[in-house]
Amino acid sequence: MTPFASSPNSAAGPRSAVRSLLRKISATDWLIIGFALFNAVLYASVLPLWEGFDEPFHYSLVREYGRTEGLPKVGRSTVDGQVAASLKLVPLSHLMVRNLGGGITFDEYFRLPPDRRAATRSHLPALKPGLPGDGSNYEAQQAPLAYVVMAAFDRLPGAATLQDRVLRLRILAGVVSSVACALALFWLARLLELPAPSRHAAAFIAFSSQMFYATASHAANDWLVLPLFLLTAASGAAFLKAPSRRLGVIASALLSAALLTKASMLAVVPWLVLILFMRLRWRQAAFALWPLLAALPWYIRNIAVYGNLAGMHEFASQVRTGNPLSAALLVPWHDAITQMARQAVWTGNNSFTPMSRDLVFAMLALAAIAALSAAVQDWRCRIPAAEGLLWPLAGLLAASLAYAISVSFWFNNGVAFSAGPWYAQPLVLLLSVLLCSALARARVLGRLTAAAAVSLSAGALLLTWWVKLIPYYAGLSPSRSNIDGVWALYRGRGAQLASQLGETAMAPGAAILFMAALNSLLAAGLAVWIAWRILRARDAQDQATAA
């Protein structure tokens, strides 16, 4: 790895750094930010009520924080009464129906006569807040910051029904997360000196991902942890390029906020401690870590209440004995890693419907080519040190996913071994930058791989709207899984599809179809433009000139 240079401007104050970043944002950057924002709103609108990952339990936690009756606790906290009543009135995923022991699936819902469906939906707006809680809320151990923010927003007037309140929170979460993640990604890409086409490719790939919006555009805590993680990584990269106590404090403060949002960010702590003590005197490094003290009381409480640092309910429940690390030797790792990788690319929300196996594996194959290119470049000492020291951060995130898989395997007695694809999204965002940076140095192979990744990402997004989500939530499916079958569905049954989609989605079906059409045109146009610029550049130096 080459020695990293110090930049006199890198340690400037946060306000000047933000102003400098905003001045450097190009027209294409703004288009990608707008594209991400549009996707977030569309995703929040098409997603049926409670179809977001564990959304009824997360929103119940929002309600509990809004009542300011004390900190939630597993075993004491319940599912909000209004939420529990609504679960009997809306179609749910088959997994949710199985876990709740009742309810109606999407397939069962659309087999009902239209008048029965209308009668069921008519009861939903009449549900009032304040109903007695029902059942246990297994998400009550989650860190508080995102829920406190959402609880304050949830109490604002203007949303009369439960659906309106949830949609309002989804749009808040999706818009804030998308814009903040885009700005953080551009900051990190500029710190790593990615050429403009590669920077745009990284951002487009990241914000064409269905799983990004499935993670960010629903009521939970992931919407806040994604930008906080990326900002922590970017501030760490800025520190590595120009070490200073101020930048160390900023990175620690961002990580502290991330820790108060989600316990999975504990995996980032060793990396931050490592780079601070590598680049500062030990007293300065220790001082730079003081913002982490803000998160300390929450994790002390986790140990006191749940008996473990992260507050994982698997340990708190005391259903299983032994150590999950010993179970790691029994995990079928090939199957577990394959499943984790596929689901990290595309997972159909709480229904866990899959995307085309061939398409997902093609996207993973391109990522593998980029990773192999990065490994070769590291062996040849072609990766700048600031960028090279971000790879251990990616490794820590991957190790935390492996640990979560082991815990799941241990807790479920070998029946299941999933870490939850939403946990992989911070790693996916970081890799989108690191892999595109490696491809920018890989000459012809890098250009072809990056252009192919952009094209496949756009294709996957189009399939997400028109083949997967919209038909599924309208209770219809193409007669054949090809272009002719999809075209026949929309041409012959478009009016029925729009009407039935409006029954489950959070916005009118016709409006969703119109938004999806505009989004598809924007995605196709951006993909063509970015891929053309990548192929037009001869190497990384030419790309830098094109910026």
Tab-separated table of C-alpha atoms in Angstrom, residues 28-299:
chain	number	residue	atom	x	y	z
A	28	THR	CA	-25.110	13.995	-12.289
A	29	ASP	CA	-24.613	13.758	-8.528
A	30	TRP	CA	-27.812	15.766	-7.971
A	31	LEU	CA	-29.673	13.580	-10.460
A	32	ILE	CA	-28.627	10.467	-8.523
A	33	ILE	CA	-29.709	12.098	-5.244
A	34	GLY	CA	-33.085	12.904	-6.792
A	35	PHE	CA	-33.289	9.373	-8.162
A	36	ALA	CA	-32.660	7.918	-4.688
A	37	LEU	CA	-35.238	10.240	-3.121
A	38	PHE	CA	-37.841	9.319	-5.766
A	39	ASN	CA	-37.166	5.608	-5.208
A	40	ALA	CA	-37.575	6.012	-1.447
A	41	VAL	CA	-40.985	7.699	-1.748
A	42	LEU	CA	-42.178	5.175	-4.337
A	43	TYR	CA	-41.050	2.232	-2.225
A	44	ALA	CA	-42.728	3.611	0.892
A	45	SER	CA	-45.939	3.993	-1.100
A	46	VAL	CA	-46.044	0.592	-2.801
A	47	LEU	CA	-45.200	-1.362	0.367
A	48	PRO	CA	-48.427	-2.588	2.021
A	49	LEU	CA	-49.090	-1.878	5.673
A	50	TRP	CA	-46.885	-4.097	7.895
A	51	GLU	CA	-45.056	-5.621	4.929
A	52	GLY	CA	-41.802	-3.938	5.993
A	53	PHE	CA	-39.380	-6.133	7.930
A	54	ASP	CA	-40.841	-6.594	11.463
A	55	GLU	CA	-42.634	-3.278	10.974
A	56	PRO	CA	-45.578	-3.852	13.377
A	57	PHE	CA	-43.131	-4.396	16.228
A	58	HIS	CA	-40.892	-1.464	15.320
A	59	TYR	CA	-43.859	0.890	15.011
A	60	SER	CA	-45.182	-0.352	18.359
A	61	LEU	CA	-41.841	0.698	19.804
A	62	VAL	CA	-42.274	4.149	18.241
A	63	ARG	CA	-45.651	4.407	19.984
A	64	GLU	CA	-44.150	3.287	23.298
A	65	TYR	CA	-41.439	5.944	23.178
A	66	GLY	CA	-44.118	8.471	22.262
A	67	ARG	CA	-45.990	7.706	25.481
A	68	THR	CA	-42.823	8.476	27.527
A	69	GLU	CA	-43.693	5.842	30.108
A	70	GLY	CA	-40.125	4.628	30.592
A	71	LEU	CA	-37.677	2.577	28.574
A	72	PRO	CA	-39.092	-0.463	26.739
A	73	LYS	CA	-38.123	-3.927	27.921
A	74	VAL	CA	-38.546	-7.357	26.372
A	75	GLY	CA	-41.151	-9.252	28.356
A	76	ARG	CA	-42.905	-6.086	29.496
A	77	SER	CA	-43.393	-4.170	26.247
A	78	THR	CA	-46.377	-5.185	24.140
A	79	VAL	CA	-47.522	-4.738	20.555
A	80	ASP	CA	-49.496	-1.489	20.371
A	81	GLY	CA	-53.241	-2.133	20.617
A	82	GLN	CA	-54.127	-0.274	17.423
A	83	VAL	CA	-51.376	-2.126	15.564
A	84	ALA	CA	-52.527	-5.497	16.940
A	85	ALA	CA	-56.109	-4.829	15.850
A	86	SER	CA	-55.001	-3.770	12.363
A	87	LEU	CA	-53.108	-7.032	11.865
A	88	LYS	CA	-56.495	-8.762	11.653
A	89	LEU	CA	-57.745	-6.412	8.927
A	90	VAL	CA	-54.944	-6.310	6.341
A	91	PRO	CA	-53.278	-9.028	4.234
A	92	LEU	CA	-49.944	-10.200	5.618
A	93	SER	CA	-47.026	-12.286	4.426
A	94	HIS	CA	-47.339	-16.011	4.953
A	95	LEU	CA	-44.398	-15.815	7.381
A	96	MET	CA	-46.135	-13.167	9.479
A	97	VAL	CA	-49.348	-15.191	9.546
A	98	ARG	CA	-47.402	-18.231	10.710
A	99	ASN	CA	-45.545	-16.291	13.400
A	100	LEU	CA	-48.694	-14.573	14.691
A	101	GLY	CA	-50.766	-17.725	14.586
A	102	GLY	CA	-53.513	-16.001	12.609
A	103	GLY	CA	-54.339	-13.446	9.926
A	104	ILE	CA	-54.868	-13.600	6.196
A	105	THR	CA	-52.187	-13.952	3.530
A	106	PHE	CA	-52.099	-11.949	0.301
A	107	ASP	CA	-53.189	-14.993	-1.702
A	108	GLU	CA	-56.138	-15.631	0.629
A	109	TYR	CA	-57.091	-11.958	0.604
A	110	PHE	CA	-57.349	-11.741	-3.184
A	111	ARG	CA	-59.405	-14.924	-3.326
A	112	LEU	CA	-62.115	-13.150	-1.347
A	113	PRO	CA	-64.965	-11.467	-3.268
A	114	PRO	CA	-64.427	-7.714	-3.840
A	115	ASP	CA	-67.255	-6.765	-1.472
A	116	ARG	CA	-65.718	-8.833	1.351
A	117	ARG	CA	-62.342	-7.177	0.788
A	118	ALA	CA	-63.937	-3.718	0.809
A	119	ALA	CA	-65.849	-4.487	4.003
A	120	THR	CA	-62.645	-5.620	5.731
A	121	ARG	CA	-60.741	-2.517	4.647
A	122	SER	CA	-63.518	-0.207	5.830
A	123	HIS	CA	-62.793	-1.111	9.465
A	124	LEU	CA	-59.151	-0.011	9.292
A	125	PRO	CA	-59.650	3.807	9.312
A	126	ALA	CA	-62.026	3.456	12.270
A	127	LEU	CA	-59.332	2.029	14.567
A	128	LYS	CA	-58.453	4.510	17.296
A	129	PRO	CA	-55.180	4.896	19.236
A	130	GLY	CA	-55.103	3.886	22.871
A	131	LEU	CA	-56.360	0.308	22.539
A	132	PRO	CA	-54.863	-2.131	25.083
A	133	GLY	CA	-51.587	-3.708	24.031
A	134	ASP	CA	-51.534	-7.325	22.907
A	135	GLY	CA	-48.695	-9.845	22.915
A	136	SER	CA	-44.980	-9.354	23.509
A	137	ASN	CA	-42.786	-7.002	21.476
A	138	TYR	CA	-39.528	-8.803	20.755
A	139	GLU	CA	-37.983	-5.616	19.285
A	140	ALA	CA	-38.119	-3.807	22.653
A	141	GLN	CA	-34.376	-4.253	23.221
A	142	GLN	CA	-33.458	-2.038	20.251
A	143	ALA	CA	-31.322	1.075	20.835
A	144	PRO	CA	-33.487	4.195	21.204
A	145	LEU	CA	-32.290	7.045	18.961
A	146	ALA	CA	-34.236	6.326	15.747
A	147	TYR	CA	-37.437	5.588	17.693
A	148	VAL	CA	-37.189	8.805	19.704
A	149	VAL	CA	-36.904	10.787	16.456
A	150	MET	CA	-39.830	8.918	14.861
A	151	ALA	CA	-41.945	9.229	18.015
A	152	ALA	CA	-41.592	13.018	17.925
A	153	PHE	CA	-42.578	13.047	14.252
A	154	ASP	CA	-45.440	10.599	14.844
A	155	ARG	CA	-47.017	12.956	17.370
A	156	LEU	CA	-47.301	15.785	14.849
A	157	PRO	CA	-50.858	16.562	13.686
A	158	GLY	CA	-52.049	16.022	10.133
A	159	ALA	CA	-52.254	12.223	9.821
A	160	ALA	CA	-55.674	10.992	10.880
A	161	THR	CA	-55.458	7.250	10.237
A	162	LEU	CA	-52.943	4.570	11.129
A	163	GLN	CA	-52.019	4.140	7.467
A	164	ASP	CA	-51.351	7.867	7.097
A	165	ARG	CA	-49.109	7.869	10.154
A	166	VAL	CA	-47.088	4.883	8.997
A	167	LEU	CA	-46.738	6.269	5.463
A	168	ARG	CA	-45.588	9.610	6.849
A	169	LEU	CA	-42.902	7.878	8.934
A	170	ARG	CA	-41.819	5.743	5.976
A	171	ILE	CA	-41.380	8.787	3.753
A	172	LEU	CA	-39.457	10.610	6.499
A	173	ALA	CA	-37.199	7.605	6.995
A	174	GLY	CA	-36.670	6.892	3.308
A	175	VAL	CA	-36.025	10.480	2.250
A	176	VAL	CA	-33.649	11.306	5.110
A	177	SER	CA	-31.770	8.040	4.721
A	178	SER	CA	-31.477	8.274	0.924
A	179	VAL	CA	-30.281	11.875	0.814
A	180	ALA	CA	-27.918	11.498	3.778
A	181	CYS	CA	-26.485	8.222	2.435
A	182	ALA	CA	-25.963	9.764	-1.005
A	183	LEU	CA	-24.090	12.755	0.429
A	184	ALA	CA	-22.015	10.509	2.691
A	185	LEU	CA	-21.213	8.171	-0.208
A	186	PHE	CA	-20.118	11.088	-2.408
A	187	TRP	CA	-17.939	12.414	0.429
A	188	LEU	CA	-16.285	9.019	0.901
A	189	ALA	CA	-15.811	8.578	-2.858
A	190	ARG	CA	-14.126	11.977	-3.160
A	191	LEU	CA	-11.871	11.263	-0.186
A	192	LEU	CA	-10.780	8.061	-1.928
A	193	GLU	CA	-10.323	10.085	-5.138
A	194	LEU	CA	-12.698	8.024	-7.252
A	195	PRO	CA	-13.003	9.413	-10.781
A	196	ALA	CA	-16.420	10.913	-11.528
A	197	PRO	CA	-17.745	7.979	-13.646
A	198	SER	CA	-16.714	5.498	-10.954
A	199	ARG	CA	-18.257	7.669	-8.238
A	200	HIS	CA	-21.506	7.812	-10.176
A	201	ALA	CA	-21.394	4.038	-10.782
A	202	ALA	CA	-20.960	3.349	-7.048
A	203	ALA	CA	-23.869	5.634	-6.168
A	204	PHE	CA	-26.149	4.315	-8.910
A	205	ILE	CA	-25.502	0.691	-7.948
A	206	ALA	CA	-26.133	1.484	-4.273
A	207	PHE	CA	-29.347	3.423	-4.910
A	208	SER	CA	-30.745	1.014	-7.486
A	209	SER	CA	-30.707	-1.734	-4.874
A	210	GLN	CA	-34.140	-2.973	-3.835
A	211	MET	CA	-32.756	-4.020	-0.472
A	212	PHE	CA	-31.580	-0.494	0.300
A	213	TYR	CA	-35.160	0.787	0.136
A	214	ALA	CA	-36.602	-2.327	1.790
A	215	THR	CA	-34.247	-1.502	4.670
A	216	ALA	CA	-34.596	2.293	4.751
A	217	SER	CA	-38.196	3.009	3.676
A	218	HIS	CA	-40.136	1.404	6.503
A	219	ALA	CA	-40.711	2.214	10.166
A	220	ALA	CA	-37.672	0.768	11.959
A	221	ASN	CA	-34.194	1.934	13.009
A	222	ASP	CA	-32.178	0.980	9.915
A	223	TRP	CA	-33.006	4.218	8.082
A	224	LEU	CA	-30.853	6.163	10.550
A	225	VAL	CA	-28.011	3.705	11.069
A	226	LEU	CA	-27.176	3.506	7.329
A	227	PRO	CA	-26.160	7.180	6.904
A	228	LEU	CA	-24.549	7.301	10.354
A	229	PHE	CA	-22.393	4.320	9.410
A	230	LEU	CA	-21.383	5.799	6.048
A	231	LEU	CA	-20.592	9.146	7.692
A	232	THR	CA	-18.466	7.342	10.280
A	233	ALA	CA	-16.565	5.526	7.527
A	234	ALA	CA	-16.100	8.757	5.553
A	235	SER	CA	-14.921	10.713	8.593
A	236	GLY	CA	-12.532	7.845	9.367
A	237	ALA	CA	-11.179	8.059	5.812
A	238	ALA	CA	-10.754	11.830	6.204
A	239	PHE	CA	-8.886	11.203	9.455
A	240	LEU	CA	-6.599	8.665	7.786
A	241	LYS	CA	-5.691	11.182	5.072
A	242	ALA	CA	-5.036	14.020	7.538
A	243	PRO	CA	-4.956	12.782	11.135
A	244	SER	CA	-6.170	15.270	13.726
A	245	ARG	CA	-7.846	15.081	17.107
A	246	ARG	CA	-10.824	17.063	15.764
A	247	LEU	CA	-11.536	14.536	13.010
A	248	GLY	CA	-11.113	11.731	15.523
A	249	VAL	CA	-13.722	13.331	17.790
A	250	ILE	CA	-16.109	13.789	14.842
A	251	ALA	CA	-15.759	10.123	13.836
A	252	SER	CA	-16.312	9.043	17.443
A	253	ALA	CA	-19.402	11.249	17.764
A	254	LEU	CA	-20.911	9.785	14.606
A	255	LEU	CA	-20.187	6.254	15.785
A	256	SER	CA	-21.711	7.048	19.180
A	257	ALA	CA	-24.923	8.138	17.455
A	258	ALA	CA	-24.840	4.945	15.360
A	259	LEU	CA	-24.407	2.854	18.527
A	260	LEU	CA	-27.444	4.592	20.048
A	261	THR	CA	-29.345	3.602	16.885
A	262	LYS	CA	-28.415	-0.057	16.436
A	263	ALA	CA	-26.236	-2.453	18.422
A	264	SER	CA	-24.825	-4.018	15.242
A	265	MET	CA	-22.541	-0.968	15.042
A	266	LEU	CA	-20.479	-2.449	17.865
A	267	ALA	CA	-18.553	-4.120	15.052
A	268	VAL	CA	-17.211	-0.691	13.993
A	269	VAL	CA	-15.713	0.180	17.402
A	270	PRO	CA	-12.479	-1.885	17.027
A	271	TRP	CA	-11.787	-0.290	13.642
A	272	LEU	CA	-12.158	3.248	14.944
A	273	VAL	CA	-10.006	2.522	17.999
A	274	LEU	CA	-7.376	0.955	15.716
A	275	ILE	CA	-7.048	3.881	13.313
A	276	LEU	CA	-7.050	6.477	16.108
A	277	PHE	CA	-4.217	4.784	18.003
A	278	MET	CA	-2.342	4.161	14.751
A	279	ARG	CA	-2.280	7.816	13.758
A	280	LEU	CA	-2.390	9.804	17.016
A	281	ARG	CA	-0.414	9.818	20.233
A	282	TRP	CA	-2.135	7.556	22.732
A	283	ARG	CA	-3.364	10.436	24.916
A	284	GLN	CA	-4.837	12.259	21.929
A	285	ALA	CA	-6.395	9.033	20.653
A	286	ALA	CA	-7.932	8.301	24.042
A	287	PHE	CA	-9.319	11.847	24.212
A	288	ALA	CA	-10.805	11.531	20.717
A	289	LEU	CA	-12.877	8.579	21.911
A	290	TRP	CA	-14.740	10.545	24.589
A	291	PRO	CA	-18.007	10.888	22.546
A	292	LEU	CA	-18.431	7.105	22.815
A	293	LEU	CA	-19.186	7.633	26.507
A	294	ALA	CA	-22.638	8.904	25.455
A	295	ALA	CA	-23.563	5.398	24.306
A	296	LEU	CA	-22.053	3.663	27.334
A	297	PRO	CA	-25.101	3.883	29.672
A	298	TRP	CA	-27.332	2.137	27.137
A	299	TYR	CA	-24.968	-0.823	26.816
